[in-house]
Amino acid sequence: MLNDEMRTQLIETAILARRWAYCPYSKYAVGAALLTASGKIYDGVNIENAAYPSGICAERVAIFKAVSEGEREFEAIVVLTENGGSPCGACRQVIAEFGVETLVILADKDGHVVQEAPLREFLPGAFTPKSLS
Ligand code: THU
């Protein structure tokens, strides 16, 4: 379970990370903070590109950073935007890959939580590694 102290730490991490969002095209800065089962926090920001489809979302940056360092179990991810916007479908799918119980916390730019639910509620009937077995 995610305690209040850790929830606050994740939100603060996402607020700080969001400063580094590279989003000259959309101007929609996103900060993410991912808590691993081992207790580490990985942050991420959206990184856009002049060739638009080459950009990537903040959630996937955080997850790919973590996975590239050997982490595969995730407790929670905070996604922090101007308006508490919802994760895109591709990010929902990538979170689902590592567990549909991962808690997804959406927060606005001031760190106010606007929605909080396990990934399975954001992506019902997800196609996961189990679907291939
Ligand atoms: N974005 C994210 O970083 N995460 C999401 O889940 C939704 C969208 C980014 C992608 C792009 O840089 C900007 O927000 C506008 O779509």
PDB file of N, CA, C and O in Angstrom, residues 46-125:
ATOM      1  N   ASN A  46       7.934  14.236 -20.760  1.00  0.00           N
ATOM      2  CA  ASN A  46       7.711  14.040 -22.191  1.00  0.00           C
ATOM      3  C   ASN A  46       8.832  14.721 -22.974  1.00  0.00           C
ATOM      4  O   ASN A  46       9.329  15.783 -22.596  1.00  0.00           O
ATOM      5  N   ILE A  47       9.242  14.050 -24.027  1.00  0.00           N
ATOM      6  CA  ILE A  47      10.346  14.536 -24.870  1.00  0.00           C
ATOM      7  C   ILE A  47       9.863  14.520 -26.313  1.00  0.00           C
ATOM      8  O   ILE A  47       9.704  13.449 -26.906  1.00  0.00           O
ATOM      9  N   GLU A  48       9.588  15.713 -26.828  1.00  0.00           N
ATOM     10  CA  GLU A  48       9.038  15.813 -28.182  1.00  0.00           C
ATOM     11  C   GLU A  48      10.155  15.902 -29.215  1.00  0.00           C
ATOM     12  O   GLU A  48      11.344  15.962 -28.872  1.00  0.00           O
ATOM     13  N   ASN A  49       9.747  15.879 -30.468  1.00  0.00           N
ATOM     14  CA  ASN A  49      10.719  15.871 -31.563  1.00  0.00           C
ATOM     15  C   ASN A  49      10.119  16.597 -32.762  1.00  0.00           C
ATOM     16  O   ASN A  49       8.902  16.528 -32.977  1.00  0.00           O
ATOM     17  N   ALA A  50      10.988  17.257 -33.540  1.00  0.00           N
ATOM     18  CA  ALA A  50      10.527  17.961 -34.738  1.00  0.00           C
ATOM     19  C   ALA A  50       9.817  16.999 -35.690  1.00  0.00           C
ATOM     20  O   ALA A  50       8.892  17.385 -36.404  1.00  0.00           O
ATOM     21  N   ALA A  51      10.265  15.743 -35.693  1.00  0.00           N
ATOM     22  CA  ALA A  51       9.537  14.686 -36.402  1.00  0.00           C
ATOM     23  C   ALA A  51       8.549  14.139 -35.365  1.00  0.00           C
ATOM     24  O   ALA A  51       8.884  13.253 -34.562  1.00  0.00           O
ATOM     25  N   TYR A  52       7.369  14.690 -35.339  1.00  0.00           N
ATOM     26  CA  TYR A  52       6.447  14.500 -34.203  1.00  0.00           C
ATOM     27  C   TYR A  52       6.324  13.091 -33.636  1.00  0.00           C
ATOM     28  O   TYR A  52       6.383  12.904 -32.429  1.00  0.00           O
ATOM     29  N   PRO A  53       6.154  12.046 -34.480  1.00  0.00           N
ATOM     30  CA  PRO A  53       5.942  10.709 -33.889  1.00  0.00           C
ATOM     31  C   PRO A  53       7.160  10.162 -33.152  1.00  0.00           C
ATOM     32  O   PRO A  53       7.058   9.162 -32.453  1.00  0.00           O
ATOM     33  N   SER A  54       8.313  10.816 -33.302  1.00  0.00           N
ATOM     34  CA  SER A  54       9.514  10.337 -32.611  1.00  0.00           C
ATOM     35  C   SER A  54       9.555  10.760 -31.146  1.00  0.00           C
ATOM     36  O   SER A  54      10.443  10.327 -30.410  1.00  0.00           O
ATOM     37  N   GLY A  55       8.624  11.582 -30.733  1.00  0.00           N
ATOM     38  CA  GLY A  55       8.571  11.990 -29.327  1.00  0.00           C
ATOM     39  C   GLY A  55       8.054  10.870 -28.437  1.00  0.00           C
ATOM     40  O   GLY A  55       7.576   9.836 -28.920  1.00  0.00           O
ATOM     41  N   ILE A  56       8.170  11.075 -27.135  1.00  0.00           N
ATOM     42  CA  ILE A  56       7.720  10.050 -26.190  1.00  0.00           C
ATOM     43  C   ILE A  56       7.111  10.708 -24.957  1.00  0.00           C
ATOM     44  O   ILE A  56       7.496  11.810 -24.565  1.00  0.00           O
ATOM     45  N   CYS A  57       6.172   9.990 -24.343  1.00  0.00           N
ATOM     46  CA  CYS A  57       5.469  10.486 -23.156  1.00  0.00           C
ATOM     47  C   CYS A  57       6.313  10.305 -21.889  1.00  0.00           C
ATOM     48  O   CYS A  57       7.190   9.432 -21.821  1.00  0.00           O
ATOM     49  N   ALA A  58       5.968  11.097 -20.887  1.00  0.00           N
ATOM     50  CA  ALA A  58       6.676  11.085 -19.612  1.00  0.00           C
ATOM     51  C   ALA A  58       6.605   9.719 -18.909  1.00  0.00           C
ATOM     52  O   ALA A  58       7.599   9.251 -18.343  1.00  0.00           O
ATOM     53  N   GLU A  59       5.445   9.088 -18.948  1.00  0.00           N
ATOM     54  CA  GLU A  59       5.270   7.805 -18.258  1.00  0.00           C
ATOM     55  C   GLU A  59       6.221   6.759 -18.818  1.00  0.00           C
ATOM     56  O   GLU A  59       6.830   5.973 -18.094  1.00  0.00           O
ATOM     57  N   ARG A  60       6.298   6.734 -20.163  1.00  0.00           N
ATOM     58  CA  ARG A  60       7.153   5.709 -20.776  1.00  0.00           C
ATOM     59  C   ARG A  60       8.627   5.993 -20.531  1.00  0.00           C
ATOM     60  O   ARG A  60       9.412   5.061 -20.368  1.00  0.00           O
ATOM     61  N   VAL A  61       8.997   7.263 -20.457  1.00  0.00           N
ATOM     62  CA  VAL A  61      10.389   7.571 -20.122  1.00  0.00           C
ATOM     63  C   VAL A  61      10.708   7.026 -18.727  1.00  0.00           C
ATOM     64  O   VAL A  61      11.726   6.347 -18.529  1.00  0.00           O
ATOM     65  N   ALA A  62       9.833   7.261 -17.772  1.00  0.00           N
ATOM     66  CA  ALA A  62      10.078   6.783 -16.399  1.00  0.00           C
ATOM     67  C   ALA A  62      10.152   5.255 -16.364  1.00  0.00           C
ATOM     68  O   ALA A  62      11.061   4.673 -15.747  1.00  0.00           O
ATOM     69  N   ILE A  63       9.220   4.599 -17.044  1.00  0.00           N
ATOM     70  CA  ILE A  63       9.194   3.129 -17.029  1.00  0.00           C
ATOM     71  C   ILE A  63      10.422   2.559 -17.751  1.00  0.00           C
ATOM     72  O   ILE A  63      11.059   1.623 -17.255  1.00  0.00           O
ATOM     73  N   PHE A  64      10.776   3.142 -18.868  1.00  0.00           N
ATOM     74  CA  PHE A  64      11.917   2.610 -19.623  1.00  0.00           C
ATOM     75  C   PHE A  64      13.231   2.845 -18.867  1.00  0.00           C
ATOM     76  O   PHE A  64      14.140   2.006 -18.910  1.00  0.00           O
ATOM     77  N   LYS A  65      13.320   3.959 -18.170  1.00  0.00           N
ATOM     78  CA  LYS A  65      14.501   4.176 -17.331  1.00  0.00           C
ATOM     79  C   LYS A  65      14.598   3.070 -16.276  1.00  0.00           C
ATOM     80  O   LYS A  65      15.667   2.499 -16.036  1.00  0.00           O
ATOM     81  N   ALA A  66      13.473   2.790 -15.635  1.00  0.00           N
ATOM     82  CA  ALA A  66      13.458   1.792 -14.562  1.00  0.00           C
ATOM     83  C   ALA A  66      13.780   0.397 -15.105  1.00  0.00           C
ATOM     84  O   ALA A  66      14.621  -0.326 -14.556  1.00  0.00           O
ATOM     85  N   VAL A  67      13.108   0.030 -16.189  1.00  0.00           N
ATOM     86  CA  VAL A  67      13.301  -1.319 -16.745  1.00  0.00           C
ATOM     87  C   VAL A  67      14.745  -1.485 -17.222  1.00  0.00           C
ATOM     88  O   VAL A  67      15.356  -2.554 -17.057  1.00  0.00           O
ATOM     89  N   SER A  68      15.314  -0.428 -17.748  1.00  0.00           N
ATOM     90  CA  SER A  68      16.697  -0.513 -18.255  1.00  0.00           C
ATOM     91  C   SER A  68      17.702  -0.650 -17.125  1.00  0.00           C
ATOM     92  O   SER A  68      18.880  -0.921 -17.361  1.00  0.00           O
ATOM     93  N   GLU A  69      17.217  -0.478 -15.890  1.00  0.00           N
ATOM     94  CA  GLU A  69      18.094  -0.685 -14.735  1.00  0.00           C
ATOM     95  C   GLU A  69      17.686  -1.920 -13.935  1.00  0.00           C
ATOM     96  O   GLU A  69      18.087  -2.082 -12.784  1.00  0.00           O
ATOM     97  N   GLY A  70      16.858  -2.770 -14.545  1.00  0.00           N
ATOM     98  CA  GLY A  70      16.547  -4.053 -13.932  1.00  0.00           C
ATOM     99  C   GLY A  70      15.253  -4.103 -13.140  1.00  0.00           C
ATOM    100  O   GLY A  70      14.914  -5.131 -12.560  1.00  0.00           O
ATOM    101  N   GLU A  71      14.504  -3.002 -13.095  1.00  0.00           N
ATOM    102  CA  GLU A  71      13.248  -2.969 -12.339  1.00  0.00           C
ATOM    103  C   GLU A  71      12.091  -3.447 -13.222  1.00  0.00           C
ATOM    104  O   GLU A  71      11.984  -3.022 -14.389  1.00  0.00           O
ATOM    105  N   ARG A  72      11.218  -4.275 -12.630  1.00  0.00           N
ATOM    106  CA  ARG A  72      10.067  -4.766 -13.408  1.00  0.00           C
ATOM    107  C   ARG A  72       8.770  -4.777 -12.623  1.00  0.00           C
ATOM    108  O   ARG A  72       7.729  -5.154 -13.159  1.00  0.00           O
ATOM    109  N   GLU A  73       8.868  -4.426 -11.348  1.00  0.00           N
ATOM    110  CA  GLU A  73       7.649  -4.425 -10.522  1.00  0.00           C
ATOM    111  C   GLU A  73       7.403  -3.018 -10.029  1.00  0.00           C
ATOM    112  O   GLU A  73       8.275  -2.414  -9.399  1.00  0.00           O
ATOM    113  N   PHE A  74       6.190  -2.533 -10.310  1.00  0.00           N
ATOM    114  CA  PHE A  74       5.895  -1.139 -10.004  1.00  0.00           C
ATOM    115  C   PHE A  74       4.664  -1.005  -9.114  1.00  0.00           C
ATOM    116  O   PHE A  74       3.626  -1.616  -9.378  1.00  0.00           O
ATOM    117  N   GLU A  75       4.814  -0.196  -8.084  1.00  0.00           N
ATOM    118  CA  GLU A  75       3.708   0.031  -7.141  1.00  0.00           C
ATOM    119  C   GLU A  75       2.761   1.112  -7.642  1.00  0.00           C
ATOM    120  O   GLU A  75       1.536   0.961  -7.541  1.00  0.00           O
ATOM    121  N   ALA A  76       3.357   2.202  -8.086  1.00  0.00           N
ATOM    122  CA  ALA A  76       2.518   3.363  -8.416  1.00  0.00           C
ATOM    123  C   ALA A  76       3.233   4.270  -9.399  1.00  0.00           C
ATOM    124  O   ALA A  76       4.470   4.281  -9.471  1.00  0.00           O
ATOM    125  N   ILE A  77       2.433   5.015 -10.141  1.00  0.00           N
ATOM    126  CA  ILE A  77       2.998   6.043 -11.022  1.00  0.00           C
ATOM    127  C   ILE A  77       2.152   7.307 -10.909  1.00  0.00           C
ATOM    128  O   ILE A  77       0.916   7.243 -10.978  1.00  0.00           O
ATOM    129  N   VAL A  78       2.829   8.423 -10.680  1.00  0.00           N
ATOM    130  CA  VAL A  78       2.154   9.722 -10.683  1.00  0.00           C
ATOM    131  C   VAL A  78       2.360  10.345 -12.060  1.00  0.00           C
ATOM    132  O   VAL A  78       3.472  10.341 -12.596  1.00  0.00           O
ATOM    133  N   VAL A  79       1.283  10.860 -12.629  1.00  0.00           N
ATOM    134  CA  VAL A  79       1.340  11.586 -13.899  1.00  0.00           C
ATOM    135  C   VAL A  79       0.838  12.996 -13.607  1.00  0.00           C
ATOM    136  O   VAL A  79      -0.313  13.184 -13.202  1.00  0.00           O
ATOM    137  N   LEU A  80       1.727  13.962 -13.784  1.00  0.00           N
ATOM    138  CA  LEU A  80       1.403  15.324 -13.350  1.00  0.00           C
ATOM    139  C   LEU A  80       1.433  16.279 -14.534  1.00  0.00           C
ATOM    140  O   LEU A  80       2.440  16.372 -15.249  1.00  0.00           O
ATOM    141  N   THR A  81       0.318  16.952 -14.736  1.00  0.00           N
ATOM    142  CA  THR A  81       0.157  17.861 -15.876  1.00  0.00           C
ATOM    143  C   THR A  81      -0.517  19.142 -15.401  1.00  0.00           C
ATOM    144  O   THR A  81      -1.008  19.222 -14.270  1.00  0.00           O
ATOM    145  N   GLU A  82      -0.578  20.106 -16.294  1.00  0.00           N
ATOM    146  CA  GLU A  82      -1.280  21.365 -16.012  1.00  0.00           C
ATOM    147  C   GLU A  82      -2.662  21.126 -15.392  1.00  0.00           C
ATOM    148  O   GLU A  82      -3.024  21.727 -14.395  1.00  0.00           O
ATOM    149  N   ASN A  83      -3.393  20.187 -16.026  1.00  0.00           N
ATOM    150  CA  ASN A  83      -4.809  20.040 -15.690  1.00  0.00           C
ATOM    151  C   ASN A  83      -5.186  18.657 -15.166  1.00  0.00           C
ATOM    152  O   ASN A  83      -6.363  18.302 -15.150  1.00  0.00           O
ATOM    153  N   GLY A  84      -4.199  17.870 -14.795  1.00  0.00           N
ATOM    154  CA  GLY A  84      -4.511  16.522 -14.292  1.00  0.00           C
ATOM    155  C   GLY A  84      -4.960  15.584 -15.390  1.00  0.00           C
ATOM    156  O   GLY A  84      -5.732  14.644 -15.140  1.00  0.00           O
ATOM    157  N   GLY A  85      -4.466  15.795 -16.603  1.00  0.00           N
ATOM    158  CA  GLY A  85      -4.880  14.995 -17.769  1.00  0.00           C
ATOM    159  C   GLY A  85      -4.575  13.509 -17.629  1.00  0.00           C
ATOM    160  O   GLY A  85      -3.699  13.099 -16.867  1.00  0.00           O
ATOM    161  N   SER A  86      -5.291  12.730 -18.400  1.00  0.00           N
ATOM    162  CA  SER A  86      -5.254  11.273 -18.309  1.00  0.00           C
ATOM    163  C   SER A  86      -4.164  10.676 -19.219  1.00  0.00           C
ATOM    164  O   SER A  86      -3.869  11.242 -20.271  1.00  0.00           O
ATOM    165  N   PRO A  87      -3.577   9.546 -18.835  1.00  0.00           N
ATOM    166  CA  PRO A  87      -2.516   8.939 -19.661  1.00  0.00           C
ATOM    167  C   PRO A  87      -3.039   8.459 -21.020  1.00  0.00           C
ATOM    168  O   PRO A  87      -4.175   7.980 -21.115  1.00  0.00           O
ATOM    169  N   CYS A  88      -2.188   8.547 -22.019  1.00  0.00           N
ATOM    170  CA  CYS A  88      -2.587   8.101 -23.358  1.00  0.00           C
ATOM    171  C   CYS A  88      -2.668   6.572 -23.396  1.00  0.00           C
ATOM    172  O   CYS A  88      -2.178   5.879 -22.497  1.00  0.00           O
ATOM    173  N   GLY A  89      -3.256   6.054 -24.454  1.00  0.00           N
ATOM    174  CA  GLY A  89      -3.431   4.613 -24.583  1.00  0.00           C
ATOM    175  C   GLY A  89      -2.125   3.842 -24.614  1.00  0.00           C
ATOM    176  O   GLY A  89      -2.010   2.763 -24.014  1.00  0.00           O
ATOM    177  N   ALA A  90      -1.123   4.393 -25.303  1.00  0.00           N
ATOM    178  CA  ALA A  90       0.165   3.694 -25.391  1.00  0.00           C
ATOM    179  C   ALA A  90       0.795   3.580 -24.002  1.00  0.00           C
ATOM    180  O   ALA A  90       1.367   2.535 -23.658  1.00  0.00           O
ATOM    181  N   CYS A  91       0.696   4.624 -23.219  1.00  0.00           N
ATOM    182  CA  CYS A  91       1.271   4.562 -21.864  1.00  0.00           C
ATOM    183  C   CYS A  91       0.494   3.597 -20.981  1.00  0.00           C
ATOM    184  O   CYS A  91       1.077   2.871 -20.177  1.00  0.00           O
ATOM    185  N   ARG A  92      -0.820   3.564 -21.126  1.00  0.00           N
ATOM    186  CA  ARG A  92      -1.620   2.593 -20.360  1.00  0.00           C
ATOM    187  C   ARG A  92      -1.155   1.177 -20.697  1.00  0.00           C
ATOM    188  O   ARG A  92      -1.017   0.324 -19.825  1.00  0.00           O
ATOM    189  N   GLN A  93      -0.923   0.924 -21.972  1.00  0.00           N
ATOM    190  CA  GLN A  93      -0.484  -0.404 -22.405  1.00  0.00           C
ATOM    191  C   GLN A  93       0.880  -0.748 -21.818  1.00  0.00           C
ATOM    192  O   GLN A  93       1.109  -1.878 -21.372  1.00  0.00           O
ATOM    193  N   VAL A  94       1.783   0.202 -21.801  1.00  0.00           N
ATOM    194  CA  VAL A  94       3.136  -0.060 -21.280  1.00  0.00           C
ATOM    195  C   VAL A  94       3.089  -0.281 -19.763  1.00  0.00           C
ATOM    196  O   VAL A  94       3.773  -1.163 -19.238  1.00  0.00           O
ATOM    197  N   ILE A  95       2.257   0.458 -19.070  1.00  0.00           N
ATOM    198  CA  ILE A  95       2.109   0.221 -17.622  1.00  0.00           C
ATOM    199  C   ILE A  95       1.532  -1.182 -17.404  1.00  0.00           C
ATOM    200  O   ILE A  95       2.001  -1.938 -16.552  1.00  0.00           O
ATOM    201  N   ALA A  96       0.529  -1.548 -18.206  1.00  0.00           N
ATOM    202  CA  ALA A  96      -0.131  -2.853 -18.073  1.00  0.00           C
ATOM    203  C   ALA A  96       0.835  -4.011 -18.255  1.00  0.00           C
ATOM    204  O   ALA A  96       0.679  -5.069 -17.627  1.00  0.00           O
ATOM    205  N   GLU A  97       1.822  -3.834 -19.104  1.00  0.00           N
ATOM    206  CA  GLU A  97       2.814  -4.885 -19.354  1.00  0.00           C
ATOM    207  C   GLU A  97       3.441  -5.388 -18.062  1.00  0.00           C
ATOM    208  O   GLU A  97       3.752  -6.568 -17.910  1.00  0.00           O
ATOM    209  N   PHE A  98       3.615  -4.468 -17.115  1.00  0.00           N
ATOM    210  CA  PHE A  98       4.321  -4.820 -15.879  1.00  0.00           C
ATOM    211  C   PHE A  98       3.373  -5.023 -14.701  1.00  0.00           C
ATOM    212  O   PHE A  98       3.831  -5.285 -13.591  1.00  0.00           O
ATOM    213  N   GLY A  99       2.085  -4.928 -14.927  1.00  0.00           N
ATOM    214  CA  GLY A  99       1.132  -5.228 -13.859  1.00  0.00           C
ATOM    215  C   GLY A  99      -0.072  -4.304 -13.881  1.00  0.00           C
ATOM    216  O   GLY A  99       0.077  -3.086 -13.784  1.00  0.00           O
ATOM    217  N   VAL A 100      -1.244  -4.914 -13.955  1.00  0.00           N
ATOM    218  CA  VAL A 100      -2.461  -4.104 -14.040  1.00  0.00           C
ATOM    219  C   VAL A 100      -2.888  -3.544 -12.686  1.00  0.00           C
ATOM    220  O   VAL A 100      -3.819  -2.753 -12.609  1.00  0.00           O
ATOM    221  N   GLU A 101      -2.187  -3.987 -11.636  1.00  0.00           N
ATOM    222  CA  GLU A 101      -2.522  -3.447 -10.305  1.00  0.00           C
ATOM    223  C   GLU A 101      -1.741  -2.171  -9.969  1.00  0.00           C
ATOM    224  O   GLU A 101      -1.975  -1.556  -8.935  1.00  0.00           O
ATOM    225  N   THR A 102      -0.803  -1.799 -10.808  1.00  0.00           N
ATOM    226  CA  THR A 102      -0.046  -0.563 -10.539  1.00  0.00           C
ATOM    227  C   THR A 102      -1.019   0.603 -10.364  1.00  0.00           C
ATOM    228  O   THR A 102      -1.914   0.821 -11.177  1.00  0.00           O
ATOM    229  N   LEU A 103      -0.812   1.327  -9.259  1.00  0.00           N
ATOM    230  CA  LEU A 103      -1.694   2.454  -8.957  1.00  0.00           C
ATOM    231  C   LEU A 103      -1.318   3.653  -9.829  1.00  0.00           C
ATOM    232  O   LEU A 103      -0.140   4.057  -9.865  1.00  0.00           O
ATOM    233  N   VAL A 104      -2.299   4.206 -10.506  1.00  0.00           N
ATOM    234  CA  VAL A 104      -2.077   5.381 -11.357  1.00  0.00           C
ATOM    235  C   VAL A 104      -2.695   6.591 -10.660  1.00  0.00           C
ATOM    236  O   VAL A 104      -3.887   6.598 -10.343  1.00  0.00           O
ATOM    237  N   ILE A 105      -1.854   7.585 -10.416  1.00  0.00           N
ATOM    238  CA  ILE A 105      -2.300   8.780  -9.703  1.00  0.00           C
ATOM    239  C   ILE A 105      -2.150   9.975 -10.646  1.00  0.00           C
ATOM    240  O   ILE A 105      -1.037  10.274 -11.107  1.00  0.00           O
ATOM    241  N   LEU A 106      -3.235  10.640 -10.924  1.00  0.00           N
ATOM    242  CA  LEU A 106      -3.198  11.814 -11.802  1.00  0.00           C
ATOM    243  C   LEU A 106      -3.264  13.061 -10.951  1.00  0.00           C
ATOM    244  O   LEU A 106      -4.138  13.184 -10.080  1.00  0.00           O
ATOM    245  N   ALA A 107      -2.339  13.984 -11.204  1.00  0.00           N
ATOM    246  CA  ALA A 107      -2.299  15.205 -10.404  1.00  0.00           C
ATOM    247  C   ALA A 107      -2.170  16.416 -11.307  1.00  0.00           C
ATOM    248  O   ALA A 107      -1.642  16.327 -12.428  1.00  0.00           O
ATOM    249  N   ASP A 108      -2.646  17.556 -10.800  1.00  0.00           N
ATOM    250  CA  ASP A 108      -2.487  18.789 -11.581  1.00  0.00           C
ATOM    251  C   ASP A 108      -1.168  19.465 -11.220  1.00  0.00           C
ATOM    252  O   ASP A 108      -0.403  18.974 -10.392  1.00  0.00           O
ATOM    253  N   LYS A 109      -0.907  20.615 -11.824  1.00  0.00           N
ATOM    254  CA  LYS A 109       0.417  21.237 -11.690  1.00  0.00           C
ATOM    255  C   LYS A 109       0.745  21.649 -10.261  1.00  0.00           C
ATOM    256  O   LYS A 109       1.913  21.806  -9.908  1.00  0.00           O
ATOM    257  N   ASP A 110      -0.289  21.815  -9.443  1.00  0.00           N
ATOM    258  CA  ASP A 110      -0.059  22.164  -8.040  1.00  0.00           C
ATOM    259  C   ASP A 110       0.080  20.930  -7.154  1.00  0.00           C
ATOM    260  O   ASP A 110       0.230  21.044  -5.939  1.00  0.00           O
ATOM    261  N   GLY A 111      -0.014  19.762  -7.764  1.00  0.00           N
ATOM    262  CA  GLY A 111       0.134  18.527  -7.003  1.00  0.00           C
ATOM    263  C   GLY A 111      -1.165  18.007  -6.414  1.00  0.00           C
ATOM    264  O   GLY A 111      -1.160  17.059  -5.638  1.00  0.00           O
ATOM    265  N   HIS A 112      -2.275  18.624  -6.807  1.00  0.00           N
ATOM    266  CA  HIS A 112      -3.566  18.115  -6.314  1.00  0.00           C
ATOM    267  C   HIS A 112      -3.968  16.876  -7.103  1.00  0.00           C
ATOM    268  O   HIS A 112      -3.961  16.894  -8.345  1.00  0.00           O
ATOM    269  N   VAL A 113      -4.317  15.813  -6.377  1.00  0.00           N
ATOM    270  CA  VAL A 113      -4.714  14.566  -7.032  1.00  0.00           C
ATOM    271  C   VAL A 113      -6.132  14.718  -7.583  1.00  0.00           C
ATOM    272  O   VAL A 113      -7.044  15.094  -6.849  1.00  0.00           O
ATOM    273  N   VAL A 114      -6.282  14.422  -8.885  1.00  0.00           N
ATOM    274  CA  VAL A 114      -7.609  14.533  -9.492  1.00  0.00           C
ATOM    275  C   VAL A 114      -8.247  13.164  -9.731  1.00  0.00           C
ATOM    276  O   VAL A 114      -9.464  13.050  -9.835  1.00  0.00           O
ATOM    277  N   GLN A 115      -7.410  12.132  -9.786  1.00  0.00           N
ATOM    278  CA  GLN A 115      -7.944  10.772  -9.977  1.00  0.00           C
ATOM    279  C   GLN A 115      -6.882   9.778  -9.539  1.00  0.00           C
ATOM    280  O   GLN A 115      -5.675  10.024  -9.715  1.00  0.00           O
ATOM    281  N   GLU A 116      -7.346   8.659  -9.008  1.00  0.00           N
ATOM    282  CA  GLU A 116      -6.406   7.646  -8.527  1.00  0.00           C
ATOM    283  C   GLU A 116      -7.091   6.287  -8.612  1.00  0.00           C
ATOM    284  O   GLU A 116      -8.169   6.108  -8.050  1.00  0.00           O
ATOM    285  N   ALA A 117      -6.493   5.374  -9.355  1.00  0.00           N
ATOM    286  CA  ALA A 117      -7.097   4.041  -9.521  1.00  0.00           C
ATOM    287  C   ALA A 117      -6.031   3.097 -10.057  1.00  0.00           C
ATOM    288  O   ALA A 117      -5.068   3.528 -10.693  1.00  0.00           O
ATOM    289  N   PRO A 118      -6.206   1.776  -9.837  1.00  0.00           N
ATOM    290  CA  PRO A 118      -5.278   0.824 -10.451  1.00  0.00           C
ATOM    291  C   PRO A 118      -5.371   0.877 -11.978  1.00  0.00           C
ATOM    292  O   PRO A 118      -6.436   1.197 -12.528  1.00  0.00           O
ATOM    293  N   LEU A 119      -4.267   0.530 -12.625  1.00  0.00           N
ATOM    294  CA  LEU A 119      -4.223   0.589 -14.089  1.00  0.00           C
ATOM    295  C   LEU A 119      -5.375  -0.170 -14.724  1.00  0.00           C
ATOM    296  O   LEU A 119      -5.925   0.275 -15.739  1.00  0.00           O
ATOM    297  N   ARG A 120      -5.768  -1.309 -14.124  1.00  0.00           N
ATOM    298  CA  ARG A 120      -6.829  -2.117 -14.754  1.00  0.00           C
ATOM    299  C   ARG A 120      -8.111  -1.310 -14.959  1.00  0.00           C
ATOM    300  O   ARG A 120      -8.901  -1.599 -15.870  1.00  0.00           O
ATOM    301  N   GLU A 121      -8.331  -0.272 -14.146  1.00  0.00           N
ATOM    302  CA  GLU A 121      -9.531   0.556 -14.338  1.00  0.00           C
ATOM    303  C   GLU A 121      -9.365   1.539 -15.500  1.00  0.00           C
ATOM    304  O   GLU A 121     -10.344   2.019 -16.061  1.00  0.00           O
ATOM    305  N   PHE A 122      -8.108   1.841 -15.837  1.00  0.00           N
ATOM    306  CA  PHE A 122      -7.862   2.725 -16.985  1.00  0.00           C
ATOM    307  C   PHE A 122      -7.820   1.947 -18.295  1.00  0.00           C
ATOM    308  O   PHE A 122      -7.948   2.530 -19.364  1.00  0.00           O
ATOM    309  N   LEU A 123      -7.587   0.625 -18.186  1.00  0.00           N
ATOM    310  CA  LEU A 123      -7.461  -0.199 -19.395  1.00  0.00           C
ATOM    311  C   LEU A 123      -8.125  -1.554 -19.157  1.00  0.00           C
ATOM    312  O   LEU A 123      -7.457  -2.582 -19.048  1.00  0.00           O
ATOM    313  N   PRO A 124      -9.461  -1.554 -19.090  1.00  0.00           N
ATOM    314  CA  PRO A 124     -10.162  -2.820 -18.841  1.00  0.00           C
ATOM    315  C   PRO A 124      -9.895  -3.821 -19.965  1.00  0.00           C
ATOM    316  O   PRO A 124      -9.815  -3.427 -21.131  1.00  0.00           O
ATOM    317  N   GLY A 125      -9.751  -5.076 -19.568  1.00  0.00           N
ATOM    318  CA  GLY A 125      -9.540  -6.129 -20.582  1.00  0.00           C
ATOM    319  C   GLY A 125      -8.208  -6.024 -21.272  1.00  0.00           C
ATOM    320  O   GLY A 125      -8.059  -6.415 -22.436  1.00  0.00           O
TER     321      GLY A 125
END
